[in-house]
PDB file of C-alpha atoms in Angstrom:
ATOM      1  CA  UNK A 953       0.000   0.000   0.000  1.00  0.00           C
ATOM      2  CA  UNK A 954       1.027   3.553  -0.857  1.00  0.00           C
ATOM      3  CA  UNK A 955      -0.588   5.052   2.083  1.00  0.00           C
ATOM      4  CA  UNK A 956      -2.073   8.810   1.805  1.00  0.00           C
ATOM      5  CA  UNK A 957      -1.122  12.453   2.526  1.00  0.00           C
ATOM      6  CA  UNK A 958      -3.481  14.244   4.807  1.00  0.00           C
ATOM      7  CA  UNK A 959      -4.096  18.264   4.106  1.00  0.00           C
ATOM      8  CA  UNK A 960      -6.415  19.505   7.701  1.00  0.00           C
ATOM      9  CA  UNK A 961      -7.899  23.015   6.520  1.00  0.00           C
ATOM     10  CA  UNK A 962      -9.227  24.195   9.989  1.00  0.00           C
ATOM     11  CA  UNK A 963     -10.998  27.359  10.904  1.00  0.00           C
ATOM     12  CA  UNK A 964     -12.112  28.569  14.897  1.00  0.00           C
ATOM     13  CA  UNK A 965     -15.464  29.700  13.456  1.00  0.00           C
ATOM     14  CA  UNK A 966     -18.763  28.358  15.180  1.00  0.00           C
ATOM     15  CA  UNK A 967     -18.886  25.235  13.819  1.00  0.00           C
ATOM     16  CA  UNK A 968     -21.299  23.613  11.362  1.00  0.00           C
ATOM     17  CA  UNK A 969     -24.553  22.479  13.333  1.00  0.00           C
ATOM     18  CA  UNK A 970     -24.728  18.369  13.380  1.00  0.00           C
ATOM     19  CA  UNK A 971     -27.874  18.434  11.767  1.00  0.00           C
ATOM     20  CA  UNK A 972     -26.141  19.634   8.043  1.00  0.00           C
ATOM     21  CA  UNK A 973     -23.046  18.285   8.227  1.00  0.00           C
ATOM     22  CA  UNK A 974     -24.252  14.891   5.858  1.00  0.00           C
ATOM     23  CA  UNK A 975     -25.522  17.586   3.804  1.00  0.00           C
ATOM     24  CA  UNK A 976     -22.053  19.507   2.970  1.00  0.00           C
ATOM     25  CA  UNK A 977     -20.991  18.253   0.313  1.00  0.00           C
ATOM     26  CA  UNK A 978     -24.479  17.757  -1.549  1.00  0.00           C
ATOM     27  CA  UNK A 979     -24.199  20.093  -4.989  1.00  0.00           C
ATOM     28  CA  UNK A 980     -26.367  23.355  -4.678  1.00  0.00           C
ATOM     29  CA  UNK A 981     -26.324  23.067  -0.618  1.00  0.00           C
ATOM     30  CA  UNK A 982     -25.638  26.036   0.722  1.00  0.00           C
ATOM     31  CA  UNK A 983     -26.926  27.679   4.054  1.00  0.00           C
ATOM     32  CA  UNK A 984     -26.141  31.436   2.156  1.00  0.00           C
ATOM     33  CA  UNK A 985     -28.603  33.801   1.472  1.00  0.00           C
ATOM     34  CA  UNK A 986     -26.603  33.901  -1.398  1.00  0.00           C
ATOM     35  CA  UNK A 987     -24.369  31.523  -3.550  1.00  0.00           C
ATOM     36  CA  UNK A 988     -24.305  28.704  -5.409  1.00  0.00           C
ATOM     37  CA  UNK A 989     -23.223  26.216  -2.847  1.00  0.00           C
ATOM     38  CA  UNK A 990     -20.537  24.185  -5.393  1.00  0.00           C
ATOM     39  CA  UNK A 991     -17.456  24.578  -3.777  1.00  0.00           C
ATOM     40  CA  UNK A 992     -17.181  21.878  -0.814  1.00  0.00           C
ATOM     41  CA  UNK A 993     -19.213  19.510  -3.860  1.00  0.00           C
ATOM     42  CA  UNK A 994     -16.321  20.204  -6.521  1.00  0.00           C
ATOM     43  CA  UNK A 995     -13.664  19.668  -3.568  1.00  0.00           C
ATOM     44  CA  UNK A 996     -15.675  16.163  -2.808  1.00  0.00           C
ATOM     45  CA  UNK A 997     -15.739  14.921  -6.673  1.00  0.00           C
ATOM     46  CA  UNK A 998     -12.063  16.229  -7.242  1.00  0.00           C
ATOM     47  CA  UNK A 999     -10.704  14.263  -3.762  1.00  0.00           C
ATOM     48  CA  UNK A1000     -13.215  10.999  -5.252  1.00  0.00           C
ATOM     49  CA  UNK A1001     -11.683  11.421  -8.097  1.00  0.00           C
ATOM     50  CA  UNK A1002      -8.285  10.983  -7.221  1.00  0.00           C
ATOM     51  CA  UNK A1003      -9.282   7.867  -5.259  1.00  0.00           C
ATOM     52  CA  UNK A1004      -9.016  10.189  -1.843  1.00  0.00           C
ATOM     53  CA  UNK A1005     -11.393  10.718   0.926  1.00  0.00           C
ATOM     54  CA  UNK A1006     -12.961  13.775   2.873  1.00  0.00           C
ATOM     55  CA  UNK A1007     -13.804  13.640   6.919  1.00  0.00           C
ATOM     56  CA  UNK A1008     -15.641  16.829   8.420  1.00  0.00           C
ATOM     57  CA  UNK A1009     -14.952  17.537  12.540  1.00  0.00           C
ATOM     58  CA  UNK A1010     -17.078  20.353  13.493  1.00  0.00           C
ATOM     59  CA  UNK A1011     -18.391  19.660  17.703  1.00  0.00           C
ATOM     60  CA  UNK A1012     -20.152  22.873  18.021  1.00  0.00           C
ATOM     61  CA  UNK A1013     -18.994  25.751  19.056  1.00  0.00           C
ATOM     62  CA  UNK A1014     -14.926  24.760  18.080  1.00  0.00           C
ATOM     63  CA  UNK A1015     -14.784  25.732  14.678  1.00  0.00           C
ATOM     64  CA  UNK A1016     -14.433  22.929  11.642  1.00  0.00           C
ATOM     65  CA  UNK A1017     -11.585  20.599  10.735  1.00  0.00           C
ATOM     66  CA  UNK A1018     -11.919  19.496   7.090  1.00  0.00           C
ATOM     67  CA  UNK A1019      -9.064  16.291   6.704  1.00  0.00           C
ATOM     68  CA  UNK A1020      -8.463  15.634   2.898  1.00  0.00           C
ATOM     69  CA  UNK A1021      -6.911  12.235   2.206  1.00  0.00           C
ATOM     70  CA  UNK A1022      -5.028  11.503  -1.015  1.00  0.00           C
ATOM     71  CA  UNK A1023      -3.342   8.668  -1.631  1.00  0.00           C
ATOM     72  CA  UNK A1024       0.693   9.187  -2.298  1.00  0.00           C
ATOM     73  CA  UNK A1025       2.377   9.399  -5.589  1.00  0.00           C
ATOM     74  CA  UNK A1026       4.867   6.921  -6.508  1.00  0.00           C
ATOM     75  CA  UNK A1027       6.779   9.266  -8.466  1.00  0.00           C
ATOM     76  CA  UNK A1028       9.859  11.445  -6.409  1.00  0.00           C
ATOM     77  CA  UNK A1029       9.195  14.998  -6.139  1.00  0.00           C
ATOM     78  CA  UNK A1030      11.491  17.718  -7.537  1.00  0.00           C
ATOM     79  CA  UNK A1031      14.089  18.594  -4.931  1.00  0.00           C
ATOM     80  CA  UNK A1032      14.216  22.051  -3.871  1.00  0.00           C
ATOM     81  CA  UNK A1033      17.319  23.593  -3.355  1.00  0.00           C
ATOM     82  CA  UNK A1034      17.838  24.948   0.612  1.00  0.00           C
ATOM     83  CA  UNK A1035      16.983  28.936   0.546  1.00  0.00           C
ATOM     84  CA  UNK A1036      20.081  31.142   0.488  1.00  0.00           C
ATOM     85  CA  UNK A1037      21.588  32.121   3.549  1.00  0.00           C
ATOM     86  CA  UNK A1038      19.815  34.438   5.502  1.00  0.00           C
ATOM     87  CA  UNK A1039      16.330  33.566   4.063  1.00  0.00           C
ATOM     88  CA  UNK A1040      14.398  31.350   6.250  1.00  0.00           C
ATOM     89  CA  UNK A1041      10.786  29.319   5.343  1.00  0.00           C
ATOM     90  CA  UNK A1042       7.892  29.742   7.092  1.00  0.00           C
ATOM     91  CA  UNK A1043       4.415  28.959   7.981  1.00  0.00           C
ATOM     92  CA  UNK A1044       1.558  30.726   7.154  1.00  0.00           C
ATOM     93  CA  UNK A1045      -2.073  31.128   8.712  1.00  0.00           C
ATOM     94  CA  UNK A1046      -5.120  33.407   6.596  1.00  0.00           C
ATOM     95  CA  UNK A1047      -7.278  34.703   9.381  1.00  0.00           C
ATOM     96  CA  UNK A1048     -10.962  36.119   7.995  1.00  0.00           C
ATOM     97  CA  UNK A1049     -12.980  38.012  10.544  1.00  0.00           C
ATOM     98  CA  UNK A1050     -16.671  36.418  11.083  1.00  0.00           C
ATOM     99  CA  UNK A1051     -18.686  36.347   8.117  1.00  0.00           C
ATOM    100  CA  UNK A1052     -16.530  36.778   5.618  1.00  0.00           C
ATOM    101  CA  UNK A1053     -14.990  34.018   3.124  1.00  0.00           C
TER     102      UNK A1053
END
């Protein structure tokens, strides 16, 4: 076996409310007043597609944890080169105030 990569996109939000979480990732499901409620359905059929799997963690009140499983690549990856002295890599986090995407 190959075994998979995990990506966790996590926000500290409000959480998604129990009773619509089986509904997420249903095309055109959106809890909006406006939108077209595609994007967590195209994420689903892309990470299907590629023989992954999606799990949704939201206990209310602590946010959502989406975990995106895709299976690993057999083929190597390029190698980056180190950064030049002096530059250093980093982490970064995207923080949206409430009620805005």
């Amino acid at each position: 076996s190959r075994g998979y990569v995990e990506l966790a996109v996590i926000d500290t939000g409000a959480g998604i409310p129990t009773e619509i979480q089986d509904q997420l990732f249903e095309p055109f499901f959106t809890t909006k007043a406006t939108g077209t409620g595609l994007g967590l359905a195209t994420v689903f059929g892309i990470v299907k597609q590629s023989d992954g799997g999606i799990v949704v963690d939201s206990p209310p009140g602590q946010g959502a944890t989406f975990r995106i499983y895709l299976p690993r690549s057999a083929r190597t990856a390029p190698t980056t080169p180190p950064p030049p002295p002096g530059v250093r890599r980093w982490q970064a986090s995207l923080f949206l105030p409430d009620g805005q995407e």
